Amino acid sequence: MSSSASACLIAVKYLLVATTWVLFSDYLLTLVVLEPELQLQLQTYKGMAFVLITTAVLFFTARHQLRGRRQQELALRKNDERFNLALAGGNDGVWDWDLVDDAFYLSARCRELLGITAERPEGIAQQWLEYLHPDDKEPLRAAFIAHLRGKTERLELTYRVVGQHADLVWVQVSGQAVRNQQGRAVRLVGILRDISEQVRREQRLLQAGVMFDCTSEGMLICDAEQNIIDVNNAFCQITGYQPVDVIGRSPNLLASGRHDTEFYRRMWQQIMATGRWSGEIWNRRKDGEIYPQWQNIIAVKDHMGTLTHYVAVFADISMIKRSQQEIDYLAHHDPLTKLPNRLLFNERLNTAIVRASRHITTLGLIFIDLDRFKGINDSLGHSLGDEMLQRVAERVQQVCEDADTLSRLSGDEFALLVERPVGFDDLSKLAERIQQLLLEPFELNGQLIHMTASIGLSLFPSDGNDGAELLKNADSAVSLAKSRGRNSYAFYTQELTEQARRRMNLETELHLALQQHQLRVYYQLQKDLRSGQWIGMEALVRWEHPEHGVIPPDEFLPVARHAGLMGEIDEFVLHQACAQMRQWLDAGYPLRTMAVNMSGYWMERGDVLSSARSALANSNLDAHYLELEVTEDEVMHYGDLSVSLLDQLSELGVRLAIDDFGTGYSSLLRLKRMPVNKLKIDRGFISDLPGSESDSAMARTIIGLGKSLQLATIAEGIETQAQEDLLREFGCDAGQGYLYNQPLPAVEVEKILMAVEL
């Protein structure tokens, strides 16, 4: 009902009520009151009562209507406020187009999005069209016409607006037409939304998708449980796997097996800590080939910080590796002989010197200069000269061991790095062998060519402290060899040359010494530092040469090692020492042990166990009197072999001692497992006592270690009473040295033992 009809109805009702009231009340007055004067007076009162009653009714009715209207207005205002807040929260604008009156309403947000500044409605449409992107005007017009004609249920379209600052804004318009009873559109109402960021995200996703499929780098995506959910084309090309082979599986199927658990633990630790990892890793292709790749792994988290995915991007670097290897090879090798060139040789030489210095060992350098090679080049040509160099390199390589390095330094000069403990006699033998190999004629182009070489020899550390000095001195030795008529070799100094020749002579004479029984066993007493009693002996070999007198062991024992005679010498000393110990025990001397050195050569190549059994049986000596000493370095060098051998000797009843303790690189864990009875402190820690604080600390430490491991300790090289007193104070159990006696023959030692008895 319209407002006019409602008002008319109220007025008619009021008229009927008022008329009825007036007529009925007048009729009652005529019946009740007869005097006109009184009747007039009552009529006045009745009129006033009517006014009051109707006024009260109007007041309450009006108040009720106003309250209802106020509540409706408040509800409408709240609804309008909610609507505006919802639009503001969604960053959307509202538009309303009255098609009948051609009135266009745009909210403030719509004006902002469309770049419209006009306040008057008639200017809005013109500005909107000006800012509309030219390419979108016609599609937008066609979409509006189609919707107005009822061809689409809703109006949904996206277009571009050029903003005031020439920036492009993507907007999405959503709306619907309001139609009359005839179905004609009379009004369009809808929402306008800025979707620029959404469009940019979609474009980035589209670009990422294109990159994912087109990049040359392999990519795989895993979920939070590390199951593969997608791979790109490059992944399939690099690994040989197809998506159906890997999706749903763990990346572990690509593992090569070259990396240990610790490698992967550190990798995942970094990913968890920083969200990414980059590095080189070796994986396996589907055909089983192992290849290197450079890989980046990124942990992806959502806006809540929850891990959702892992993305791995990798490149196959096998070609790069091969190229690097080829470049490195060309940079470090002679292209003619394929030998290391001077650069690589110097690197290996310097590295070998550092290693030899750390392990306190030697190494050798052989400088080879071909004699009269220039004449071959001049007469036969450079092509045959190059072939000669190749043949020479092949022959010299025959003398090389795995650790050695043969290099072509330049022209006709070669150098051989002998990276193993060597002496003068070793280098002499190698030089002689090289000369023998070169003496055999070379057949070049049907001709027999004879070639000789002058060879220079130098040793580290005696002939130089660094690679350059060692190489220079070996080159100088070549000049000395050439001055002697070529086809010869020489050491850096004449003294060394003579020493090498002497060692060669010693080797020959040492064979005769063993045959003619020139070797003798000397003995050095061992003293209990607490009681002062003689408790044992150490057996030491000496060579009594018929012409040169007594030759010290440090001169002939290295020769014996290189000549392969150490096993025979060790056997001789062991049997002599056991027999002598038996005699002294039978004579009543209260000795506890006879110490015999057990060389590394004997451990490696000899049957120590059967030799010990034989010596003990032949001398009728109980096993606990025999104490075999092995150096700390040899124990570590032979590893498990030495531990097994010591276990067997311990089961036999033989006592065992570690000699030169403190000079090597012992593993305390291995030392703990070995059946050792005694530690022998090296004389190097005793000689400067009591003045050296560092040696005092070292001796005290070794003694404390021995006590912790329940091992006896004995110090060798005691020469003064002050040294003995200090070692006794430290808790050392026993000692030996020149303070008590030099190594002496058995007869002389007996005199000392008898003097104690007397």
Tab-separated table of C-alpha atoms in Angstrom, residues 261-635:
chain	number	residue	atom	x	y	z
A	261	THR	CA	75.885	-40.884	5.601
A	262	GLU	CA	77.828	-37.972	7.072
A	263	PHE	CA	77.680	-36.092	3.733
A	264	TYR	CA	73.887	-36.300	3.591
A	265	ARG	CA	73.578	-35.505	7.299
A	266	ARG	CA	75.484	-32.230	6.836
A	267	MET	CA	73.483	-31.419	3.702
A	268	TRP	CA	70.106	-31.804	5.422
A	269	GLN	CA	71.386	-30.018	8.503
A	270	GLN	CA	72.155	-26.969	6.343
A	271	ILE	CA	68.774	-27.166	4.571
A	272	MET	CA	66.946	-27.248	7.894
A	273	ALA	CA	69.029	-24.356	9.245
A	274	THR	CA	69.110	-22.013	6.220
A	275	GLY	CA	66.408	-23.312	3.888
A	276	ARG	CA	68.829	-24.098	1.066
A	277	TRP	CA	71.924	-26.069	0.050
A	278	SER	CA	74.252	-25.794	-2.920
A	279	GLY	CA	77.116	-28.063	-3.835
A	280	GLU	CA	78.589	-30.761	-6.002
A	281	ILE	CA	77.028	-34.190	-5.734
A	282	TRP	CA	77.403	-37.424	-7.668
A	283	ASN	CA	74.217	-39.184	-8.799
A	284	ARG	CA	73.361	-42.175	-10.949
A	285	ARG	CA	71.495	-42.182	-14.272
A	286	LYS	CA	68.888	-44.778	-15.153
A	287	ASP	CA	71.469	-46.734	-17.176
A	288	GLY	CA	73.735	-46.944	-14.107
A	289	GLU	CA	76.264	-44.284	-15.135
A	290	ILE	CA	77.536	-42.191	-12.230
A	291	TYR	CA	77.952	-38.510	-13.086
A	292	PRO	CA	78.685	-35.236	-11.242
A	293	GLN	CA	76.130	-32.463	-10.970
A	294	TRP	CA	75.907	-29.065	-9.328
A	295	GLN	CA	72.715	-29.015	-7.299
A	296	ASN	CA	70.678	-26.398	-5.462
A	297	ILE	CA	67.992	-27.519	-3.012
A	298	ILE	CA	65.467	-25.030	-1.620
A	299	ALA	CA	62.915	-25.662	1.131
A	300	VAL	CA	59.579	-23.952	0.309
A	301	LYS	CA	57.349	-22.734	3.153
A	302	ASP	CA	53.842	-21.252	3.120
A	303	HIS	CA	52.768	-17.928	4.676
A	304	MET	CA	52.476	-19.683	8.059
A	305	GLY	CA	56.083	-20.860	7.906
A	306	THR	CA	55.097	-24.502	7.417
A	307	LEU	CA	57.305	-26.578	5.116
A	308	THR	CA	55.322	-27.586	2.024
A	309	HIS	CA	57.793	-28.535	-0.720
A	310	TYR	CA	61.400	-29.049	-1.710
A	311	VAL	CA	62.656	-27.832	-5.072
A	312	ALA	CA	65.925	-29.173	-6.484
A	313	VAL	CA	67.623	-27.612	-9.506
A	314	PHE	CA	70.734	-29.287	-10.912
A	315	ALA	CA	73.059	-29.172	-13.884
A	316	ASP	CA	75.092	-32.019	-15.332
A	317	ILE	CA	78.739	-30.908	-14.988
A	318	SER	CA	80.359	-34.061	-16.349
A	319	MET	CA	81.389	-32.216	-19.513
A	320	ILE	CA	82.837	-29.392	-17.438
A	321	LYS	CA	84.699	-31.932	-15.332
A	322	ARG	CA	86.124	-33.598	-18.414
A	323	SER	CA	87.117	-30.245	-19.873
A	324	GLN	CA	88.776	-29.246	-16.625
A	325	GLN	CA	90.636	-32.532	-16.525
A	326	GLU	CA	91.786	-32.106	-20.127
A	327	ILE	CA	92.906	-28.542	-19.484
A	328	ASP	CA	94.632	-29.579	-16.284
A	329	TYR	CA	96.315	-32.468	-18.082
A	330	LEU	CA	97.579	-30.220	-20.884
A	331	ALA	CA	98.803	-27.671	-18.351
A	332	HIS	CA	100.717	-30.256	-16.310
A	333	HIS	CA	101.953	-32.804	-18.865
A	334	ASP	CA	104.405	-32.904	-21.722
A	335	PRO	CA	102.381	-33.433	-24.933
A	336	LEU	CA	105.147	-35.519	-26.535
A	337	THR	CA	105.949	-38.101	-23.841
A	338	LYS	CA	102.726	-37.695	-21.771
A	339	LEU	CA	104.973	-37.347	-18.725
A	340	PRO	CA	104.454	-34.666	-16.052
A	341	ASN	CA	106.041	-31.384	-17.099
A	342	ARG	CA	108.225	-29.108	-14.980
A	343	LEU	CA	105.217	-27.397	-13.371
A	344	LEU	CA	103.625	-30.617	-12.131
A	345	PHE	CA	106.997	-32.074	-11.181
A	346	ASN	CA	107.805	-29.055	-8.992
A	347	GLU	CA	104.400	-29.313	-7.304
A	348	ARG	CA	104.893	-32.989	-6.518
A	349	LEU	CA	108.491	-32.401	-5.430
A	350	ASN	CA	107.516	-29.668	-2.966
A	351	THR	CA	104.615	-31.752	-1.646
A	352	ALA	CA	106.901	-34.762	-1.220
A	353	ILE	CA	109.425	-32.638	0.691
A	354	VAL	CA	106.719	-31.409	3.085
A	355	ARG	CA	105.592	-34.989	3.647
A	356	ALA	CA	109.147	-36.236	4.137
A	357	SER	CA	109.833	-33.425	6.632
A	358	ARG	CA	106.736	-34.319	8.620
A	359	HIS	CA	107.620	-37.995	8.781
A	360	ILE	CA	111.360	-37.351	9.198
A	361	THR	CA	112.328	-39.483	6.241
A	362	THR	CA	114.305	-39.120	3.019
A	363	LEU	CA	113.596	-38.922	-0.682
A	364	GLY	CA	115.768	-38.893	-3.768
A	365	LEU	CA	116.029	-36.936	-6.987
A	366	ILE	CA	117.600	-38.265	-10.199
A	367	PHE	CA	118.391	-35.756	-12.937
A	368	ILE	CA	118.872	-37.411	-16.369
A	369	ASP	CA	120.538	-35.521	-19.224
A	370	LEU	CA	120.884	-37.418	-22.518
A	371	ASP	CA	124.383	-37.286	-23.974
A	372	ARG	CA	124.838	-35.734	-27.445
A	373	PHE	CA	121.103	-35.669	-28.182
A	374	LYS	CA	121.494	-32.528	-30.285
A	375	GLY	CA	123.515	-34.559	-32.809
A	376	ILE	CA	120.558	-36.940	-33.272
A	377	ASN	CA	118.209	-34.042	-33.970
A	378	ASP	CA	120.652	-32.483	-36.408
A	379	SER	CA	121.405	-35.708	-38.286
A	380	LEU	CA	118.063	-37.567	-38.210
A	381	GLY	CA	115.618	-34.697	-37.892
A	382	HIS	CA	113.323	-33.534	-35.134
A	383	SER	CA	110.667	-36.140	-35.917
A	384	LEU	CA	112.995	-39.059	-35.130
A	385	GLY	CA	114.407	-37.032	-32.248
A	386	ASP	CA	110.914	-36.829	-30.740
A	387	GLU	CA	110.493	-40.574	-31.200
A	388	MET	CA	113.813	-41.117	-29.402
A	389	LEU	CA	112.573	-39.070	-26.432
A	390	GLN	CA	109.413	-41.178	-26.274
A	391	ARG	CA	111.453	-44.403	-26.298
A	392	VAL	CA	113.761	-43.087	-23.577
A	393	ALA	CA	110.767	-42.160	-21.404
A	394	GLU	CA	109.307	-45.671	-21.819
A	395	ARG	CA	112.574	-47.324	-20.748
A	396	VAL	CA	113.188	-45.109	-17.724
A	397	GLN	CA	109.619	-45.731	-16.538
A	398	GLN	CA	110.595	-49.373	-16.022
A	399	VAL	CA	112.557	-48.429	-12.887
A	400	CYS	CA	109.686	-46.373	-11.413
A	401	GLU	CA	107.463	-47.551	-8.584
A	402	ASP	CA	103.921	-46.344	-8.016
A	403	ALA	CA	104.908	-43.445	-5.772
A	404	ASP	CA	107.711	-42.208	-8.079
A	405	THR	CA	107.317	-39.381	-10.596
A	406	LEU	CA	109.186	-39.291	-13.901
A	407	SER	CA	109.065	-35.922	-15.634
A	408	ARG	CA	110.369	-34.372	-18.840
A	409	LEU	CA	111.693	-31.018	-17.754
A	410	SER	CA	112.744	-29.727	-21.166
A	411	GLY	CA	114.399	-30.861	-24.385
A	412	ASP	CA	116.513	-33.899	-23.495
A	413	GLU	CA	116.317	-33.466	-19.690
A	414	PHE	CA	114.320	-35.800	-17.476
A	415	ALA	CA	113.934	-35.922	-13.696
A	416	LEU	CA	112.859	-38.817	-11.493
A	417	LEU	CA	111.436	-38.125	-8.031
A	418	VAL	CA	111.921	-41.175	-5.811
A	419	GLU	CA	109.276	-40.574	-3.131
A	420	ARG	CA	110.208	-43.280	-0.663
A	421	PRO	CA	112.860	-43.623	2.031
A	422	VAL	CA	116.099	-44.073	0.077
A	423	GLY	CA	119.815	-43.833	0.702
A	424	PHE	CA	122.860	-43.280	-1.428
A	425	ASP	CA	123.119	-46.925	-2.392
A	426	ASP	CA	119.456	-46.976	-3.524
A	427	LEU	CA	119.979	-44.016	-5.822
A	428	SER	CA	123.217	-45.523	-7.084
A	429	LYS	CA	121.425	-48.726	-8.032
A	430	LEU	CA	118.665	-46.800	-9.782
A	431	ALA	CA	121.201	-44.725	-11.707
A	432	GLU	CA	123.093	-47.833	-12.790
A	433	ARG	CA	119.873	-49.532	-13.867
A	434	ILE	CA	118.835	-46.516	-15.937
A	435	GLN	CA	122.217	-46.525	-17.620
A	436	GLN	CA	121.905	-50.234	-18.371
A	437	LEU	CA	118.437	-49.712	-19.899
A	438	LEU	CA	119.727	-46.931	-22.134
A	439	LEU	CA	122.747	-48.911	-23.303
A	440	GLU	CA	120.569	-51.167	-25.443
A	441	PRO	CA	120.475	-49.636	-28.972
A	442	PHE	CA	117.329	-47.838	-30.173
A	443	GLU	CA	116.001	-48.727	-33.618
A	444	LEU	CA	114.804	-45.594	-35.396
A	445	ASN	CA	113.777	-45.669	-39.062
A	446	GLY	CA	115.792	-48.820	-39.639
A	447	GLN	CA	118.913	-47.473	-37.916
A	448	LEU	CA	120.403	-48.567	-34.594
A	449	ILE	CA	121.075	-45.538	-32.421
A	450	HIS	CA	123.156	-45.733	-29.253
A	451	MET	CA	122.231	-43.417	-26.421
A	452	THR	CA	123.848	-42.706	-23.057
A	453	ALA	CA	122.980	-40.325	-20.250
A	454	SER	CA	124.744	-38.351	-17.564
A	455	ILE	CA	122.921	-38.635	-14.270
A	456	GLY	CA	122.966	-36.343	-11.236
A	457	LEU	CA	121.738	-37.502	-7.834
A	458	SER	CA	120.618	-35.519	-4.787
A	459	LEU	CA	119.012	-36.491	-1.504
A	460	PHE	CA	116.628	-34.758	0.817
A	461	PRO	CA	117.362	-33.397	3.380
A	462	SER	CA	121.146	-33.603	3.088
A	463	ASP	CA	121.358	-31.880	-0.322
A	464	GLY	CA	118.645	-29.258	-0.009
A	465	ASN	CA	115.759	-28.012	2.097
A	466	ASP	CA	113.344	-27.233	-0.740
A	467	GLY	CA	112.487	-28.452	-4.217
A	468	ALA	CA	114.307	-25.721	-6.128
A	469	GLU	CA	117.546	-26.284	-4.229
A	470	LEU	CA	117.299	-30.061	-4.555
A	471	LEU	CA	116.713	-29.834	-8.312
A	472	LYS	CA	119.529	-27.305	-8.758
A	473	ASN	CA	121.964	-29.508	-6.864
A	474	ALA	CA	120.998	-32.575	-8.910
A	475	ASP	CA	121.605	-30.527	-12.064
A	476	SER	CA	125.014	-29.557	-10.702
A	477	ALA	CA	125.748	-33.225	-10.144
A	478	VAL	CA	124.979	-33.837	-13.849
A	479	SER	CA	127.777	-31.424	-14.744
A	480	LEU	CA	130.107	-33.382	-12.504
A	481	ALA	CA	129.096	-36.631	-14.227
A	482	LYS	CA	129.663	-35.110	-17.681
A	483	SER	CA	133.122	-33.920	-16.637
A	484	ARG	CA	134.033	-37.532	-15.974
A	485	GLY	CA	133.436	-38.506	-19.565
A	486	ARG	CA	129.640	-38.831	-19.757
A	487	ASN	CA	127.635	-42.060	-19.366
A	488	SER	CA	128.205	-41.884	-15.611
A	489	TYR	CA	126.458	-40.674	-12.511
A	490	ALA	CA	127.506	-38.503	-9.593
A	491	PHE	CA	126.071	-37.268	-6.346
A	492	TYR	CA	125.839	-33.610	-5.550
A	493	THR	CA	129.196	-33.707	-3.674
A	494	GLN	CA	132.258	-35.851	-4.091
A	495	GLU	CA	131.959	-36.844	-0.451
A	496	LEU	CA	128.521	-38.256	-1.067
A	497	THR	CA	129.692	-40.016	-4.168
A	498	GLU	CA	132.444	-41.684	-2.212
A	499	GLN	CA	130.021	-42.530	0.576
A	500	ALA	CA	127.669	-44.181	-1.913
A	501	ARG	CA	130.512	-46.238	-3.326
A	502	ARG	CA	131.556	-47.182	0.203
A	503	ARG	CA	128.043	-48.378	0.923
A	504	MET	CA	128.085	-50.456	-2.232
A	505	ASN	CA	131.334	-52.015	-1.091
A	506	LEU	CA	129.877	-52.571	2.375
A	507	GLU	CA	126.994	-54.520	0.859
A	508	THR	CA	129.425	-56.867	-0.864
A	509	GLU	CA	131.535	-57.258	2.266
A	510	LEU	CA	128.465	-57.754	4.475
A	511	HIS	CA	127.598	-60.925	2.594
A	512	LEU	CA	131.132	-62.178	3.382
A	513	ALA	CA	130.781	-61.054	6.996
A	514	LEU	CA	127.761	-63.310	7.488
A	515	GLN	CA	129.540	-66.219	5.853
A	516	GLN	CA	132.748	-65.699	7.843
A	517	HIS	CA	130.978	-65.002	11.198
A	518	GLN	CA	132.333	-61.462	11.578
A	519	LEU	CA	129.197	-60.240	13.352
A	520	ARG	CA	129.223	-60.049	17.145
A	521	VAL	CA	126.528	-59.501	19.757
A	522	TYR	CA	127.261	-56.822	22.382
A	523	TYR	CA	125.194	-56.204	25.481
A	524	GLN	CA	124.090	-53.153	27.432
A	525	LEU	CA	122.894	-53.460	31.012
A	526	GLN	CA	119.461	-52.347	32.192
A	527	LYS	CA	119.069	-51.097	35.766
A	528	ASP	CA	116.089	-51.053	38.123
A	529	LEU	CA	115.944	-47.393	39.169
A	530	ARG	CA	114.271	-48.215	42.500
A	531	SER	CA	116.454	-51.043	43.779
A	532	GLY	CA	119.592	-50.235	41.803
A	533	GLN	CA	119.947	-53.867	40.658
A	534	TRP	CA	120.831	-55.077	37.163
A	535	ILE	CA	117.602	-56.596	35.846
A	536	GLY	CA	118.248	-57.167	32.159
A	537	MET	CA	120.254	-56.749	28.991
A	538	GLU	CA	119.740	-55.416	25.503
A	539	ALA	CA	121.446	-57.363	22.726
A	540	LEU	CA	123.075	-55.171	20.061
A	541	VAL	CA	124.807	-56.322	16.895
A	542	ARG	CA	128.305	-55.167	15.942
A	543	TRP	CA	130.481	-55.872	12.886
A	544	GLU	CA	134.101	-56.582	13.634
A	545	HIS	CA	135.671	-56.029	10.223
A	546	PRO	CA	139.113	-57.621	9.835
A	547	GLU	CA	140.520	-54.482	8.176
A	548	HIS	CA	138.334	-51.542	9.276
A	549	GLY	CA	137.741	-52.622	12.869
A	550	VAL	CA	134.347	-52.294	14.497
A	551	ILE	CA	131.811	-50.812	12.056
A	552	PRO	CA	128.947	-49.041	13.864
A	553	PRO	CA	125.439	-50.422	13.282
A	554	ASP	CA	124.045	-47.128	11.939
A	555	GLU	CA	126.461	-47.533	9.022
A	556	PHE	CA	125.974	-51.172	8.032
A	557	LEU	CA	122.369	-51.888	9.127
A	558	PRO	CA	120.821	-49.588	6.454
A	559	VAL	CA	122.975	-51.420	3.910
A	560	ALA	CA	121.727	-54.731	5.290
A	561	ARG	CA	118.101	-53.613	4.966
A	562	HIS	CA	118.480	-52.634	1.331
A	563	ALA	CA	120.465	-55.769	0.578
A	564	GLY	CA	117.795	-57.995	2.105
A	565	LEU	CA	120.091	-59.291	4.859
A	566	MET	CA	118.215	-57.993	7.929
A	567	GLY	CA	116.289	-61.226	8.427
A	568	GLU	CA	119.494	-63.250	8.616
A	569	ILE	CA	121.092	-60.742	11.012
A	570	ASP	CA	117.991	-60.708	13.259
A	571	GLU	CA	118.052	-64.525	13.389
A	572	PHE	CA	121.733	-64.502	14.381
A	573	VAL	CA	121.263	-61.931	17.174
A	574	LEU	CA	118.163	-63.709	18.538
A	575	HIS	CA	119.874	-67.116	18.823
A	576	GLN	CA	123.074	-65.643	20.291
A	577	ALA	CA	121.178	-63.559	22.861
A	578	CYS	CA	118.988	-66.448	24.022
A	579	ALA	CA	121.999	-68.764	24.399
A	580	GLN	CA	123.925	-66.120	26.354
A	581	MET	CA	120.945	-65.432	28.625
A	582	ARG	CA	120.752	-69.126	29.408
A	583	GLN	CA	124.441	-69.143	30.396
A	584	TRP	CA	124.080	-66.134	32.677
A	585	LEU	CA	121.008	-67.608	34.377
A	586	ASP	CA	122.849	-70.856	34.895
A	587	ALA	CA	125.713	-68.835	36.404
A	588	GLY	CA	123.262	-67.445	38.939
A	589	TYR	CA	122.989	-63.828	37.777
A	590	PRO	CA	119.536	-62.478	38.768
A	591	LEU	CA	118.575	-61.181	35.320
A	592	ARG	CA	114.940	-60.925	34.316
A	593	THR	CA	114.934	-60.149	30.574
A	594	MET	CA	117.043	-60.244	27.442
A	595	ALA	CA	115.870	-57.549	25.012
A	596	VAL	CA	116.315	-58.173	21.265
A	597	ASN	CA	115.345	-55.722	18.537
A	598	MET	CA	112.715	-56.969	16.058
A	599	SER	CA	113.127	-55.097	12.770
A	600	GLY	CA	110.243	-54.195	10.457
A	601	TYR	CA	111.893	-56.220	7.703
A	602	TRP	CA	111.842	-59.301	9.928
A	603	MET	CA	108.182	-58.670	10.817
A	604	GLU	CA	107.183	-58.347	7.177
A	605	ARG	CA	109.319	-61.010	5.485
A	606	GLY	CA	110.555	-63.303	8.209
A	607	ASP	CA	108.811	-65.853	10.369
A	608	VAL	CA	109.409	-64.212	13.743
A	609	LEU	CA	107.193	-66.642	15.623
A	610	SER	CA	108.981	-69.787	14.457
A	611	SER	CA	112.385	-68.099	14.930
A	612	ALA	CA	111.488	-67.246	18.536
A	613	ARG	CA	110.310	-70.800	19.209
A	614	SER	CA	113.491	-72.203	17.668
A	615	ALA	CA	115.827	-69.893	19.608
A	616	LEU	CA	114.057	-70.576	22.925
A	617	ALA	CA	114.070	-74.329	22.316
A	618	ASN	CA	117.729	-74.449	21.269
A	619	SER	CA	118.824	-72.491	24.332
A	620	ASN	CA	116.346	-74.142	26.724
A	621	LEU	CA	115.270	-70.659	27.783
A	622	ASP	CA	111.830	-69.905	29.208
A	623	ALA	CA	109.864	-67.543	26.981
A	624	HIS	CA	109.293	-64.906	29.673
A	625	TYR	CA	113.034	-64.117	29.734
A	626	LEU	CA	112.945	-63.002	26.090
A	627	GLU	CA	111.786	-59.450	25.377
A	628	LEU	CA	111.345	-58.435	21.737
A	629	GLU	CA	111.479	-54.703	20.979
A	630	VAL	CA	109.703	-53.150	17.998
A	631	THR	CA	109.779	-49.437	17.197
A	632	GLU	CA	106.680	-47.306	17.465
A	633	ASP	CA	106.765	-46.367	13.768
A	634	GLU	CA	106.976	-49.988	12.641
A	635	VAL	CA	104.003	-50.950	14.800
